[in-house]
Every structure is written in C-alpha cells, then in structure tokens.
Amino acid sequence: MTCRKTILFFLISILFQNSKSVNFLVYCPLFAHSHHTFLAKIADTLSEEGHNVTFLAPIIVQKYENFKYLKHTTDIIYIQPDEELKKLGEIMGSAGFSKYWTEEPSVFSMIPSIKLFQKMFHKIYENLRADLSILDSLKDRKFDAMIYEVLAFNAIAIQQYLGIKTLYPTFSVTHGMVLSKSIGEPASPATLSSALSPYGEKMNFQERLMNTVCAFIYQVFMKPPKMISYSHPYYEIDLKEAESKASFVFLNSNPYLDFPRPMLTKTVLIGGISVNTSQIREERLSDEYHNILNIRVKTVLISFGSIMLSTDMPDRYKSIIVKVIEEFPNVTFIWKYESDELDFANNLKNLHFFKWIPQTALLADSRLSAFITHAGLGSINELSYMGKPAILVPIFADQLRNAKMLVRHNGSISLEKQDLGNFEKLRVSLAKILKDNSFQENAEILARQLNNQPISPRELLIKHATFGAEFGELPSLDPYSRQMSFFSLNMIDIFLFLGVFLAILVYFLFTFLRLLLNLLLKKKAVEKSQENRKTK
Ligand SMILES: *[C@@H]1O[C@H](CO)[C@@H](O)[C@H](O)[C@H]1NC(C)=O
Ligand SMILES: *[C@@H]1O[C@H](CO)[C@@H](O)[C@H](O)[C@H]1NC(C)=O
Ligand SMILES: *[C@@H]1O[C@H](CO)[C@@H](O)[C@H](O)[C@H]1NC(C)=O
Ligand SMILES: *[C@@H]1O[C@H](CO)[C@@H](O)[C@H](O)[C@H]1NC(C)=O
C-alpha cells in the first residue's frame, strides 16, 4: 500500500467509526412517473435517517424537469439532455398508451417500450462519456453505495468510473426475472409469472408456455447494448457480473400482498415503503371534498391513474359507467376525469368530476366505501394499506398481474377492461362490493397485516442499505448455483444419467429373466421328452 493510500484508508476508517452517516448516490433518469416515485422515496427515507444522499437525475422527458417527488433530499443534480435524447424523450412522452383502452396487451407488448428505454439509457451513457466532467465533479463525494433502477443499466458504467463499491439494483415493479437470474435466484417460468405478464401464480399449460417464451426473449434477445468502461483499460462492462455483485436488491413487492416465491437473502422486499399510513391520516381534505363525502352514506372513488386518462377511454365505456351510476342514486361518485367536456354525464346529481384528486387522503377517509381503479402498483399499495374494498380494472403492463395479486385477499373484485362496456356486470359488481361486508372485512385484515408486518419496509431498507455500505460486496450471499450450467442446475444431467441407468438395469433384468425362463422351459422340455421316452 502506498503512503497516500494508507492515509486515505485511515481517514475513511475514522470517518466510519465516528459517524454512521453513509454517502449514497441515487441514480434516476427522469422518464416515467412510477419509476421516479419509488427511487425518490428510497432517497428520502435514507436522507430522513441522516444519511447523505445525492440524487443524480438525467432529464429525458422534459415535463419531469421540475422534479417534485423529493420531499427531504435536497442534493439533486440534473443532467440536461442533448437534442437526440430530447427526441427519444418526446417519443417516450407521447408513447400513446391510450391505445390500451381497447387493445389487448400480451406478454410481448412491452418489448418496444423496453427497446426505447435501452436506447435512452445508452444515449445517456454516450453523453456522459463525451463529457466526463459531470462525473469527475462527483468523484470527491466518495460515495459508499449506489442505488439505481435495474432498467437504467448505464448506472453500472457510472458506478465503475466512480469506484463505488456497494451496488443496489432496485425495481419499481414487484420483481424482474432477468435480475433474479443475474443474482442466481430461482425464477422458473413454471411458477413465477413475469411482472409484465397477465398471469398469477397458477398458470395453465398455455400460460406457462407463453411465460417461458417471454422469459427466454427477455433473457436472450433483449440484452442492452454494449458499454465500454469510461476509464483505462476500457474493458467491456459485463452487466450480469456487476449485478451479481450487488450487496442487496430492493424490490417494490410486499411479501404479505404479493404471491409467495423462493428468494435469496439478497432480495429485500420493500413494497409499501411509499405508503406512510400515519402521514396520510394527517392529510386534510378541502371543504369541497368534506361536503361531497357528507351528502350520502356511501361514496365511491373512480380513478384510472395518471397514465391511462379517463378522457381517452371509449365513449361506450363512459356512457355505461354513467348508466351504472344512475342506478345507485343513494351513492356518491367521485371520478378523476381530465377534461371539462362532461356532456356525456347527463348532469347526474350523485356524480362529481375532478381533474386531480387527493387520492391518499380520500382512501384514508372512513366515509369512502370503495375504489374503482386501474390496479397500478402505487394505487394497489395505497388502497391495501388503507383497507379499502376495490373494483380492479387493469388496463396494461403490470396492472393485470397486480390485480390477480390483490384479488386473492378477497377484499376486491377484478374485472376485465371490456367489462366497462358491460352494464350488467359492472352494476352487479358495484352492488356486491357495496352490500357484501366481507370485502370490507377482508380488506381491513390485509391492511392490519401490512401495517403491522414484523419488520417494516422502511426499516428493511435502512438496515440493509447501511449494512451493505459498510461491508461492500457480500460474497457470502452469492449462491454457487448462479455459476451452474442450465443442465446441472435443472438436473437434466442427473435425470438423463438415472434414466439411462434405469433403462440398462431394466434391460439386464429382462435379459436375465428371459434366460432363466428359457432355461426352465428347456429343462421342462427335456424332462417331458424323458418322461415320454419312459412311457413308451
Ligand atoms: C455529508 O454532506 C455534508 C454536506 O455536504 C458534509 O459536510 C458531510 O461531511 C457529509 N458527510 C459524509 C459522511 O460524507
Ligand atoms: C411517516 O412520516 C412521519 C412524518 O413525516 C415520519 O416521522 C415517520 O417516521 C414515517 N413513518 C414511516 C413508517 O415511514
Ligand atoms: C335510497 O334511499 C331511500 C331513503 O333511504 C330509499 O327509500 C330508496 O329506496 C333508496 N334507493 C335505492 C335505489 O336504493
Ligand atoms: C379467499 O377466499 C377463498 C375462498 O373462500 C379462501 O380459500 C382463501 O383462503 C381466502 N384468501 C384469503 C387471503 O383470505
């Protein structure tokens, strides 16, 4: 060790002994709402704990420029896009998800989006290489750990350039099968449905086949483009290898809500971290909402989130929803609807429109009876923690699996989006959720479990993030199975060997028995002929 290195080592160890404050880098390209909220919550949670958090945010989609998700983290560094990245951002910003109101998503429909993500993140990689001064200015911050979403693969180039020893991949959906493979976690498509698939844990043959093909495509054909390291000796970055060295992986899945599956110690489930129940209960509704909630005994909230706009849904669905609302004159409805053109609503007395709604405060209010939602993961977590019955109408992406995940807790009813055009089905579902108390009771049981889970998502994040920052890569958590070949991991060699062995055994046994039989028959024949000779 050189003298300078020794001194540095001493300084670092003194720093660690005297203060538990960790230096985190959270890397979060700004491209899609639900991804930012998850990473921002992680950043805020860590900085609330007194750690130093730098939030590095390359801008891709311009509308996210004024980043409002961070409440506590103050150290935010934007990277402005160049023209080409801006163009990719425009494609992303106008990605036209509204087509999914009518189009059926398949396991393959997210492929173009993921290809676009890869292009965007690779462009950021190239832009940073063209001007390394941004990263150079971060070098003296001496980060202990880096947190990023696994989609933004170019984070690895940054990690390696800045020499950050601890890496935390995260995912804002429940799980990622490619990430599981990287860290050596069992992720058989026979039992684990892809987060973007419409399947649950119970799959029939056709579904397992699609799930397997989908997993194979993501694994083999959807590899991100090549990256060369930013500094000497300019090696090709091995993403899988880098991910396998992650100390922990943080996922937006909650074990008391999600389907159970085999996992490694490395995988830490912090789903629900975005929902702070005590904070939400303190949120105040405006007088306007109070008055509306007081009109009738029951109130239902309708919202399809911020990506799938209610205004974009087929007119047929709108008029069916209005007709159903007409059938419930004793129930008040609040509908998040993003336009002023409300002719279709026939001026119903019990229907109130808002372009924006205080969703969490409404869900926390005991006067709200049920929620009709698109089953986005954010809304699923919120309504689950607040114990509200729901009618789930998933539209696309992970929403279909989310709905299956929640519905098995018996506090909600899941419909297909086409059912929005089915008056009778919608009316019956609504009547059921409002009249049958078991939905409310089951929703409350789930909420109690989530709010009292043995170790809270917040605690899980903080403890694991600081532990990993202290010890760096944790080889003890890296299973050998990760390095096994497909053949040996899936016991194909063993089954083949045992199969051949059994076949040989059976063959010999058969041959032996035949010989024995032949011998006996011959003997008998001889005896018979002798007998015959005697009698003659
Ligand atoms: C955290 O950041 C503050 C302000 O930038 C700095 O003074 C402090 O030394 C940092 N702490 C650590 C442990 O790096
Ligand atoms: C919720 O928020 C409050 C106030 O912002 C904070 O003190 C508390 O630690 C948070 N709790 C959880 C579980 O996040
Ligand atoms: C609405 O409530 C009123 C008074 O409680 C009752 O008479 C009426 O039958 C109710 N209507 C429906 C459709 O349930
Ligand atoms: C939901 O109901 C089904 C059928 O009654 C039952 O088998 C299952 O255990 C229930 N699930 C939960 C989480 O209570």
mmCIF file of C-alpha atoms and ligand atoms in Angstrom, residues 41 45 48-49 72 272-280 282 456-459, ligand 2:
data_model
loop_
_atom_site.group_PDB
_atom_site.id
_atom_site.type_symbol
_atom_site.label_atom_id
_atom_site.label_comp_id
_atom_site.label_asym_id
_atom_site.label_seq_id
_atom_site.Cartn_x
_atom_site.Cartn_y
_atom_site.Cartn_z
ATOM 1 C CA LYS A 41 -38.999 7.502 -1.737
ATOM 2 C CA THR A 45 -36.122 7.600 3.505
ATOM 3 C CA GLU A 48 -34.508 11.345 6.695
ATOM 4 C CA GLU A 49 -32.301 8.899 8.576
ATOM 5 C CA HIS A 72 -36.397 15.571 2.044
ATOM 6 C CA GLY A 272 -45.291 -0.443 0.615
ATOM 7 C CA ILE A 273 -42.425 1.870 1.538
ATOM 8 C CA SER A 274 -44.190 4.611 -0.429
ATOM 9 C CA VAL A 275 -47.217 4.426 1.871
ATOM 10 C CA ASN A 276 -46.751 6.209 5.198
ATOM 11 C CA THR A 277 -50.051 5.469 6.919
ATOM 12 C CA SER A 278 -49.653 7.892 9.824
ATOM 13 C CA GLN A 279 -48.635 10.687 7.484
ATOM 14 C CA ILE A 280 -51.576 10.014 5.146
ATOM 15 C CA GLU A 282 -52.878 13.538 8.850
ATOM 16 C CA SER A 456 -41.467 -2.530 8.183
ATOM 17 C CA PRO A 457 -40.327 -1.831 4.594
ATOM 18 C CA ARG A 458 -38.715 1.380 5.851
ATOM 19 C CA GLU A 459 -36.655 -0.471 8.445
HETATM 20 C C1 LIG B 2 -44.046 8.658 8.365
HETATM 21 O O1 LIG B 2 -43.865 10.054 8.281
HETATM 22 C C2 LIG B 2 -43.561 10.642 9.523
HETATM 23 C C3 LIG B 2 -43.595 12.128 9.375
HETATM 24 O O2 LIG B 2 -43.236 12.535 8.114
HETATM 25 C C4 LIG B 2 -42.214 10.100 9.998
HETATM 26 O O3 LIG B 2 -41.846 10.680 11.223
HETATM 27 C C5 LIG B 2 -42.306 8.599 10.155
HETATM 28 O O4 LIG B 2 -41.064 8.070 10.511
HETATM 29 C C6 LIG B 2 -42.794 7.965 8.874
HETATM 30 N N1 LIG B 2 -43.051 6.573 9.140
HETATM 31 C C7 LIG B 2 -42.821 5.615 8.234
HETATM 32 C C8 LIG B 2 -43.140 4.221 8.658
HETATM 33 O O5 LIG B 2 -42.370 5.850 7.137
#
